[in-house]
């Protein structure tokens, strides 16, 4: 299961980072606030991916 899930999670995280970058550009978020935005979104997506992996693992 991890053989498929880890590469998929990496791709999802990469795509989310691209979308976050687009969001920062469109909303004109200042450069000094962008790292906090990226960190928050990455932590939340990582929690979501881990919880979905655990759910699939024990379901």
Coordinates of C-alpha atoms in Angstrom, one line a residue:
X1 CA 0.0 0.0 0.0
X2 CA 2.8 2.4 0.9
X3 CA 4.4 1.7 -2.4
X4 CA 1.5 3.5 -4.2
X5 CA 0.5 6.0 -1.5
X6 CA 3.9 7.7 -0.9
X7 CA 4.5 8.7 -4.6
X8 CA 0.9 9.8 -4.9
X9 CA 1.2 11.9 -1.8
X10 CA 4.4 13.5 -3.1
X11 CA 2.7 14.4 -6.3
X12 CA -0.4 15.8 -4.5
X13 CA 1.9 17.9 -2.2
X14 CA 3.8 19.2 -5.2
X15 CA 0.5 20.2 -7.0
X16 CA -0.8 21.9 -3.8
X17 CA 2.4 23.9 -3.6
X18 CA 2.0 25.1 -7.2
X19 CA -1.6 26.1 -6.4
X20 CA -0.5 27.9 -3.3
X21 CA 2.1 29.8 -5.3
X22 CA -0.6 30.8 -7.8
X23 CA -2.8 32.0 -4.9
X24 CA 0.0 34.1 -3.5
X25 CA 0.6 35.7 -6.8
X26 CA -3.1 36.4 -7.5
X27 CA -3.9 37.7 -4.1
X28 CA -0.6 39.7 -4.0
X29 CA 0.4 38.3 -0.6
X30 CA 3.6 40.1 0.6
X31 CA 6.9 38.2 0.4
X32 CA 7.4 38.1 4.1
X33 CA 4.0 36.4 4.7
X34 CA 4.3 33.8 2.0
X35 CA 6.5 31.3 4.0
X36 CA 3.8 31.2 6.7
X37 CA 1.1 30.6 4.1
X38 CA 3.1 27.7 2.5
X39 CA 4.0 26.2 5.9
X40 CA 0.3 26.3 7.1
X41 CA -1.0 24.7 3.9
X42 CA 1.7 22.1 3.8
X43 CA 1.2 21.1 7.4
X44 CA -2.6 20.8 6.9
X45 CA -2.2 18.8 3.6
X46 CA 0.3 16.5 5.3
X47 CA -2.1 15.9 8.2
X48 CA -4.8 15.1 5.7
X49 CA -2.6 12.7 3.7
X50 CA -1.4 10.9 6.8
X51 CA -4.9 10.5 8.2
X52 CA -6.2 9.2 4.9
X53 CA -3.3 6.7 4.7
X54 CA -4.1 5.5 8.2
X55 CA -7.8 5.2 7.3
X56 CA -7.0 3.1 4.2
X57 CA -4.5 1.0 6.2
X58 CA -6.9 0.1 8.9
X59 CA -10.1 -0.1 6.8

